[in-house]
mmCIF file of C-alpha atoms in Angstrom:
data_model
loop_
_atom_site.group_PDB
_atom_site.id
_atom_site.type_symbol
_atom_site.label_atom_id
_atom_site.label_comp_id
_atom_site.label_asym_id
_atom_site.label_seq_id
_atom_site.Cartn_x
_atom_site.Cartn_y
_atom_site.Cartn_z
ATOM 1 C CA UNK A 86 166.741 86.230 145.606
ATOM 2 C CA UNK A 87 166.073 89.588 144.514
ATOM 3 C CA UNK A 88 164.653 90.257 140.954
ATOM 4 C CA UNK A 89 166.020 94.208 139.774
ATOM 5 C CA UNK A 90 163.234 95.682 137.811
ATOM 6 C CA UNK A 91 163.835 98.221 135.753
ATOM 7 C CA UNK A 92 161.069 101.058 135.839
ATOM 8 C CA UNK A 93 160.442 103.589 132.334
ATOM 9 C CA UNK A 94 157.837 104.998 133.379
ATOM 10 C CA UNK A 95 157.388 108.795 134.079
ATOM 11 C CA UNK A 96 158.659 110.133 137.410
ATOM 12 C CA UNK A 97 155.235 110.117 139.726
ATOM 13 C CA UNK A 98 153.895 107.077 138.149
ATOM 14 C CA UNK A 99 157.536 105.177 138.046
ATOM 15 C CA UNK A 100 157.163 106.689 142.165
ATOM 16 C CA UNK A 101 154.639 104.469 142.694
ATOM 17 C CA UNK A 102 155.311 101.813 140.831
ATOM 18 C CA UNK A 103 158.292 101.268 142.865
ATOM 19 C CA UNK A 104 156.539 101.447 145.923
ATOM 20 C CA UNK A 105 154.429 98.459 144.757
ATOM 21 C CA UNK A 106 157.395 96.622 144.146
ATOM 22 C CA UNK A 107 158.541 96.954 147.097
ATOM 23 C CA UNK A 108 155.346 96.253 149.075
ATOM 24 C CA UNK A 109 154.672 93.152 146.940
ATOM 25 C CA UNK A 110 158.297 91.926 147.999
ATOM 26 C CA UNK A 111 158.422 89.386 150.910
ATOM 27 C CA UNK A 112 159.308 86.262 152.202
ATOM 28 C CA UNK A 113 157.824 83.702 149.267
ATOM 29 C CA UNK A 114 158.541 84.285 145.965
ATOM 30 C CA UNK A 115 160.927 86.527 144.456
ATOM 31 C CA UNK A 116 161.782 89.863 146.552
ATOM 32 C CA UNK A 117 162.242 92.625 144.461
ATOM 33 C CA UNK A 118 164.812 95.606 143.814
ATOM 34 C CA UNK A 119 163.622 98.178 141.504
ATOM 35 C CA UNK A 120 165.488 101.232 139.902
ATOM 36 C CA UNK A 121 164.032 103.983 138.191
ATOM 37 C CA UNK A 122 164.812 105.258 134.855
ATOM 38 C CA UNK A 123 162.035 107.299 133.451
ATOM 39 C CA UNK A 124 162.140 107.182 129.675
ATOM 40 C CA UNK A 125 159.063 109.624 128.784
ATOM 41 C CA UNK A 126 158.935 113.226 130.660
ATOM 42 C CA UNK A 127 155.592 114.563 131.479
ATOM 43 C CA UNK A 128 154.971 118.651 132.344
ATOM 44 C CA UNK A 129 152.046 120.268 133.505
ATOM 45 C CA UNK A 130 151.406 122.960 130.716
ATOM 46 C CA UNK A 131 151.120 125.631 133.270
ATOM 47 C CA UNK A 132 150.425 128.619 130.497
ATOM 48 C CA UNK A 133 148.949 126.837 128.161
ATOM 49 C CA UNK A 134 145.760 128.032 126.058
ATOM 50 C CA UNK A 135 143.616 125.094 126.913
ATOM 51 C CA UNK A 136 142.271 125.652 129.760
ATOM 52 C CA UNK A 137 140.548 128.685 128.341
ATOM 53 C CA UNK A 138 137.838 126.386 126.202
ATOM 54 C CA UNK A 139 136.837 124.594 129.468
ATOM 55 C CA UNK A 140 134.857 126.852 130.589
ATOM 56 C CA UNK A 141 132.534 125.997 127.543
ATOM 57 C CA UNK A 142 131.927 122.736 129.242
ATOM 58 C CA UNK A 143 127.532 122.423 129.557
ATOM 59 C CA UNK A 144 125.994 120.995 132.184
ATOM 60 C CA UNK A 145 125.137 118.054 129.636
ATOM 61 C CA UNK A 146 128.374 117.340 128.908
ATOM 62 C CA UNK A 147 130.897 113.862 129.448
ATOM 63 C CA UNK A 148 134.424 115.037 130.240
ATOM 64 C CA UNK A 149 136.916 112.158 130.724
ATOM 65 C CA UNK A 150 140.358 112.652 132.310
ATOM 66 C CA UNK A 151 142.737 110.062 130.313
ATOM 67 C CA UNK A 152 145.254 109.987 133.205
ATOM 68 C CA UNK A 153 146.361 111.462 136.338
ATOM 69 C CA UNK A 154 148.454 114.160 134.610
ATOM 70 C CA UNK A 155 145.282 115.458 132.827
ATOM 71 C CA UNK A 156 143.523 115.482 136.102
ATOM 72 C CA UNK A 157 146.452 117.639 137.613
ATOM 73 C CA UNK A 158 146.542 120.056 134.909
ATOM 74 C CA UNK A 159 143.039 120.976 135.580
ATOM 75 C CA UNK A 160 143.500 121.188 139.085
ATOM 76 C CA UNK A 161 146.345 123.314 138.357
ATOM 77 C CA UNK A 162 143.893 125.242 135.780
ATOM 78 C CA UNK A 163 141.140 126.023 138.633
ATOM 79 C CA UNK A 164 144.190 126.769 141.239
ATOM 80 C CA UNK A 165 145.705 129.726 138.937
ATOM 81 C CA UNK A 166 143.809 130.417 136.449
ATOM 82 C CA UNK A 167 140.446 130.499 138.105
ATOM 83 C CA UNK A 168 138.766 127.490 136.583
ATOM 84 C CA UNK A 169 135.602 126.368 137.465
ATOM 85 C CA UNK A 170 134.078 123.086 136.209
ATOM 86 C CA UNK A 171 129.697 123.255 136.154
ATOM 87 C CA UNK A 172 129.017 120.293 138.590
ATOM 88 C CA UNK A 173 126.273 119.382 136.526
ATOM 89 C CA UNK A 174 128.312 118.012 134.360
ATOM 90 C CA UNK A 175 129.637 113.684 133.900
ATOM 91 C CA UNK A 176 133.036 113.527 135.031
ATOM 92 C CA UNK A 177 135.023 110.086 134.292
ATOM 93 C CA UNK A 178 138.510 108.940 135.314
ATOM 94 C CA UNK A 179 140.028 105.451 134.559
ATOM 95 C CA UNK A 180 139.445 103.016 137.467
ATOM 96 C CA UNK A 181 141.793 104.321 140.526
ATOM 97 C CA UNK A 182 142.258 107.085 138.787
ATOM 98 C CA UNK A 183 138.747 107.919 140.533
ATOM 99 C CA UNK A 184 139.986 108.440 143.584
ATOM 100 C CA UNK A 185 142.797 110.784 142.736
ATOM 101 C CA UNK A 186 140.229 112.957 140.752
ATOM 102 C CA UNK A 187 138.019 112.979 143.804
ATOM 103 C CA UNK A 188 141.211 113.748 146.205
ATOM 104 C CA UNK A 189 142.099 117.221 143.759
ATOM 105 C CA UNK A 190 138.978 117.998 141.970
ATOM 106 C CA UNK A 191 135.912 116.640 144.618
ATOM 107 C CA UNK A 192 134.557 115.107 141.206
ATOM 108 C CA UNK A 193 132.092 112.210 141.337
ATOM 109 C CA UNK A 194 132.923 109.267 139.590
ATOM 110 C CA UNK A 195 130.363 109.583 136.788
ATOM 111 C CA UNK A 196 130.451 105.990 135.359
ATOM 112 C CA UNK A 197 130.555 103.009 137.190
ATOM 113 C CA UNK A 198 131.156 99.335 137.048
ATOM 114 C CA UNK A 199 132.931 100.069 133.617
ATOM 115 C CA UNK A 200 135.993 98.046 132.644
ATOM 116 C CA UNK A 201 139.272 100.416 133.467
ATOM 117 C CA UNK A 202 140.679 101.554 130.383
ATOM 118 C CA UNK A 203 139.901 104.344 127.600
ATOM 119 C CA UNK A 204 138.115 101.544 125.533
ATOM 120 C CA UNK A 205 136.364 100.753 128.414
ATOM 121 C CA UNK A 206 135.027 104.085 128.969
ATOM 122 C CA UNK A 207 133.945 104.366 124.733
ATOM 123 C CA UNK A 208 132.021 100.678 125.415
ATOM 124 C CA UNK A 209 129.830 102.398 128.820
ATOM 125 C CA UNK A 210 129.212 106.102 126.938
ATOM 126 C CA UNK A 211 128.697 103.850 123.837
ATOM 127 C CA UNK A 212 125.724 101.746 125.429
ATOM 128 C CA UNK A 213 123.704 104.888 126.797
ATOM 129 C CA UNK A 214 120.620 105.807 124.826
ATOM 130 C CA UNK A 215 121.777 109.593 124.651
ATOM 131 C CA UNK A 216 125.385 108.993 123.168
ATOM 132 C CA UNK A 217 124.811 110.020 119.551
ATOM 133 C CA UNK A 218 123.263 113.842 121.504
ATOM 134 C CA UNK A 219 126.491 113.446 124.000
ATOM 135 C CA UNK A 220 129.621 116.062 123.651
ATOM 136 C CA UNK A 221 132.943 114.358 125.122
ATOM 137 C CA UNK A 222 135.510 116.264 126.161
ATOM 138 C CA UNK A 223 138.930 114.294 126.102
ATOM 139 C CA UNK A 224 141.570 115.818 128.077
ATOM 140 C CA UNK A 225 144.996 114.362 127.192
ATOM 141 C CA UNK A 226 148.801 114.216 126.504
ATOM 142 C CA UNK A 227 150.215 117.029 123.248
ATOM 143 C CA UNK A 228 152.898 114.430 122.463
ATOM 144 C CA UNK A 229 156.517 116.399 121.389
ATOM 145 C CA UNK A 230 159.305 115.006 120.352
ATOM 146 C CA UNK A 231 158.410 111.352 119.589
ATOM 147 C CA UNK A 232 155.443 109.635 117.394
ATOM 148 C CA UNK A 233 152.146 109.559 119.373
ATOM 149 C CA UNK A 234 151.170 106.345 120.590
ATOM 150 C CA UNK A 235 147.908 104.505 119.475
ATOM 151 C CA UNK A 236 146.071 104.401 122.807
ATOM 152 C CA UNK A 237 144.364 107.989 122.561
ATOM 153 C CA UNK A 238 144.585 108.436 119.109
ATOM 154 C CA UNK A 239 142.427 105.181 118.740
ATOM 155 C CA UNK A 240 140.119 105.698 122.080
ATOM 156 C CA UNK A 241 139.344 109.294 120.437
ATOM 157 C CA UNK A 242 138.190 107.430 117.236
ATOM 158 C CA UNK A 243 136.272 104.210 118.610
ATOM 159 C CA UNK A 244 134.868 107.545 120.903
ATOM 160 C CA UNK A 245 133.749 109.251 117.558
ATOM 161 C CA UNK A 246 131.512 106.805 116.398
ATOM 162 C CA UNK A 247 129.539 106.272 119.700
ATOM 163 C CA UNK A 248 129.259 110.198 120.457
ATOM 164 C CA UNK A 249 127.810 113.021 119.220
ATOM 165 C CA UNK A 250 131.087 115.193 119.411
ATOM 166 C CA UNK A 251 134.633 115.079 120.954
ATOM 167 C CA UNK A 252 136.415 117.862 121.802
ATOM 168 C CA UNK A 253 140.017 117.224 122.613
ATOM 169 C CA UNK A 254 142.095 119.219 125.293
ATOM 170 C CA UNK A 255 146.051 118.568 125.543
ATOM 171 C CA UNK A 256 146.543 119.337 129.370
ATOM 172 C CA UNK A 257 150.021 118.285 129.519
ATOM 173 C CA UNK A 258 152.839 117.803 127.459
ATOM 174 C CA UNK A 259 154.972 114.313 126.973
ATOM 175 C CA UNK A 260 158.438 113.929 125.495
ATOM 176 C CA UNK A 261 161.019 111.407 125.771
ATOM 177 C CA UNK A 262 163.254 111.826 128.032
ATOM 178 C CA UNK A 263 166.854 113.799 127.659
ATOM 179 C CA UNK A 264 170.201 111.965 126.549
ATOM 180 C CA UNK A 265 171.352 111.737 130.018
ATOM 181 C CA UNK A 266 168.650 109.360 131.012
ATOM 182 C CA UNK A 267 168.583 107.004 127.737
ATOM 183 C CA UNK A 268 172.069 106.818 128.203
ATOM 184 C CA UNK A 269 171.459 105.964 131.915
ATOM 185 C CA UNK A 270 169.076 103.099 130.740
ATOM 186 C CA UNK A 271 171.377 101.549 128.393
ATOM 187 C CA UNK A 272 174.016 101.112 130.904
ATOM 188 C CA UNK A 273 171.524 99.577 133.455
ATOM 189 C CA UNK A 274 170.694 97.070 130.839
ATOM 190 C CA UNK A 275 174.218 96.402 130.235
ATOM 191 C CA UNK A 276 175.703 96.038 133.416
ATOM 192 C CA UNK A 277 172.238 93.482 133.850
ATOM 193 C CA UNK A 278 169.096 93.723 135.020
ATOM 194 C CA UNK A 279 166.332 90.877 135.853
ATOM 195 C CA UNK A 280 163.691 92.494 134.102
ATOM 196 C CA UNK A 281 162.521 95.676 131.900
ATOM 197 C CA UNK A 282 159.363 96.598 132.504
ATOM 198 C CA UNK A 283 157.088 98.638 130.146
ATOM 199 C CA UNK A 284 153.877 100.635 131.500
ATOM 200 C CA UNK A 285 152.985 102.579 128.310
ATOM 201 C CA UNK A 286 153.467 102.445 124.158
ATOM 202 C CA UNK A 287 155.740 105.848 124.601
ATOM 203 C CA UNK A 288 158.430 103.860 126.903
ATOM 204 C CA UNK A 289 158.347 100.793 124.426
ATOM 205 C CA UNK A 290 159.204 103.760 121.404
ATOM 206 C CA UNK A 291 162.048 105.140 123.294
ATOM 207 C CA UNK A 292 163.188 102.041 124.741
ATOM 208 C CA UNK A 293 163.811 100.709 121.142
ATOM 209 C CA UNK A 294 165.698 104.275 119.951
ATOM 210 C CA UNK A 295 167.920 103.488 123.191
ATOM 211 C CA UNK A 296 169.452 100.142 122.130
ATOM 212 C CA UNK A 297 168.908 100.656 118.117
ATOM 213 C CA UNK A 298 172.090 102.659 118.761
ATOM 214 C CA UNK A 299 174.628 100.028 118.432
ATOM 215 C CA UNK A 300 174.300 96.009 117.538
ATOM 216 C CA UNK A 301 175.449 95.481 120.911
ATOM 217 C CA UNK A 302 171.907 97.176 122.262
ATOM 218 C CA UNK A 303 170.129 94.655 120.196
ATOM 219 C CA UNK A 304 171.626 91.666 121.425
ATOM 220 C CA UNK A 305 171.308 93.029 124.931
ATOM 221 C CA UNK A 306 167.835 93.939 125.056
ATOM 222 C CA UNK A 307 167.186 90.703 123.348
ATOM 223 C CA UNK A 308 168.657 88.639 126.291
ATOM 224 C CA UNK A 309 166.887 90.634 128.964
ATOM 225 C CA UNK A 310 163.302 89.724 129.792
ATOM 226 C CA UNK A 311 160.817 92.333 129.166
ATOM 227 C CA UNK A 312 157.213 92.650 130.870
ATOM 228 C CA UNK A 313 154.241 94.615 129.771
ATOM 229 C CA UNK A 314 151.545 96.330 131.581
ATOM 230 C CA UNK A 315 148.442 94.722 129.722
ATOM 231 C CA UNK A 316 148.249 93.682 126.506
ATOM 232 C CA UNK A 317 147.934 97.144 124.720
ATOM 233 C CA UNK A 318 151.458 98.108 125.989
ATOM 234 C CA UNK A 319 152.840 94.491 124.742
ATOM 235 C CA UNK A 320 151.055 95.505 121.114
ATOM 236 C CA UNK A 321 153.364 98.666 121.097
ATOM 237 C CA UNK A 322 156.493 96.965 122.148
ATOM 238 C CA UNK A 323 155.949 93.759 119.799
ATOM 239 C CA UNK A 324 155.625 97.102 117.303
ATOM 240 C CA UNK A 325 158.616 98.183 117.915
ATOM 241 C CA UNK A 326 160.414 95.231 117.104
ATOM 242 C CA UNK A 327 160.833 94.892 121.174
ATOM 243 C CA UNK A 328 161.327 90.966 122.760
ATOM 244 C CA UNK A 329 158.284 90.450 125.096
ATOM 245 C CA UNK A 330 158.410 87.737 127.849
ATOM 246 C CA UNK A 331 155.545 88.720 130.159
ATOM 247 C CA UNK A 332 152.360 90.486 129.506
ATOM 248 C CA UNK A 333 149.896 90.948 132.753
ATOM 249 C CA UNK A 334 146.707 90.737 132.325
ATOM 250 C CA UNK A 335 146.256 92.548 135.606
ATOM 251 C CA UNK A 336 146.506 95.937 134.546
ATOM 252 C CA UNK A 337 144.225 97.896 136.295
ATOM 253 C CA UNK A 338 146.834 99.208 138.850
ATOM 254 C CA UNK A 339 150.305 99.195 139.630
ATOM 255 C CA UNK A 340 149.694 96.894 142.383
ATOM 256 C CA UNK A 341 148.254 94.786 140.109
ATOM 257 C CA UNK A 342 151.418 94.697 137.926
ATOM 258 C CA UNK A 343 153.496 94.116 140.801
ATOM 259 C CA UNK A 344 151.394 91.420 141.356
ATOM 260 C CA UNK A 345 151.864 89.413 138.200
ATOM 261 C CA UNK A 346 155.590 90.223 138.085
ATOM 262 C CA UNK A 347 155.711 88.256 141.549
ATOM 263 C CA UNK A 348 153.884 85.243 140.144
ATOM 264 C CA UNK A 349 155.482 85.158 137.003
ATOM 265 C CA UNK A 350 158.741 86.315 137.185
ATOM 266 C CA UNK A 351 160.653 83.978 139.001
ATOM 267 C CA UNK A 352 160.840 81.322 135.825
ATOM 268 C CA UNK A 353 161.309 83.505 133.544
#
């Protein structure tokens, strides 16, 4: 029986996502059928004023990339506007995110064997005897439109106090996404769907403004199972005031996810 999975995350990550789904789908266990609602909006700030303090970055300096958008945005930086990164320098990326900043950028992964996550990156820059002499550049989300989630705001504080300086960089811009879509969301829930499923605090915010709107939304998100992507994104939603049914503890990729959902979702 097919399980449909509703996907809020942005458009190129919600992309893949999907296809996860539907590789993970097969003969045992449930098969699934996923639809794609993106409920946050990211954009590549393409004449944005950023870019022009990169090329401060020294040759002894950390810069960490807190998502794929961020690493786009600089490749997009170096494409137009002439950028160019001193290779001297520690570049970091969260887990597979490695591979994506080595595919646009030809970066090195510059930490290794760290656990995959911001707060995994502030525990590996934390333990080296040069931290407190270390600047850290952050490059990150300028969050419009919508209260900014914990996850940077608390990575660039637990960073703070293992670091001699952060310098933070908004490379892209998130929003939530337009009345159209919300509206598109709260139908799919209505009409049914097997399974809501949450990659990122800024979905879980918008997913709650979507069926605050009428007691009906309540009830109706409240009878539909809802699964988190690790246990930081269940924090937000349970935040929120959000049900949560499922939280994966495999949240390193979206495979991962996929993954869990198939063990897990079929009692739920």
């Amino acid at each position: 029986m097919k399980k449909k999975i509703l996907i809020t995350a942005p458009e190129g990550y919600a992309r893949r996502f999907r296809d996860a789904l539907l590789t993970m789908s097969g003969p045992t266990g449930p098969s699934f059928s996923p639809v794609s609602a993106p409920l946050i909006k990211t954009e590549l700030d393409t004449a944005a004023e950023a870019h022009k303090s990169l090329p401060t970055i020294g040759d002894d300096d950390i810069v960490v990339f807190t998502s794929r958008k961020a690493i786009e945005a600089t490749a997009l930086w170096r494409q137009r506007q002439g950028l160019v990164l001193p290779p001297a320098a520690t570049y970091v990326a969260i887990g597979k995110d490695a591979s994506w900043m080595s595919a646009l950028l030809s970066l090195p992964q510059g930490l290794s064997g760290c656990e995959p996550s911001l707060m995994g990156i502030v525990k590996a820059l934390g333990e080296r005897p040069d931290a407190d002499k270390k600047r850290v550049w952050v490059l990150g989300p300028r969050v419009v439109g919508m209260r900014e989630p914990p996850t940077v705001p608390d990575f660039l504080t637990a960073l703070g106090n293992r670091v001699g300086e952060v310098c933070y960089v908004p490379a892209y811009t998130t929003r939530p996404a337009d009345s159209a879509t919300r509206q598109t969301v709260y139908t799919l829930i209505r009409q049914g769907v097997d399974c809501v499923a949450l990659t990122s605090g800024g979905e879980a915010q918008v997913l709650r403004k979507v069926v605050e709107t009428s007691p009906e939304g309540m009830a109706l998100i409240s009878s539909t199972p809802i699964a988190c992507f690790g246990p930081y994104t269940a924090k937000c939603a349970k935040s929120e005031g959000l049900p949560v049914d499922i939280i994966s503890d495999r949240y390193h990729s979206f495979t991962e996810f996929a993954a869990y959902l198939k063990d897990h979702l079929s009692w739920v």
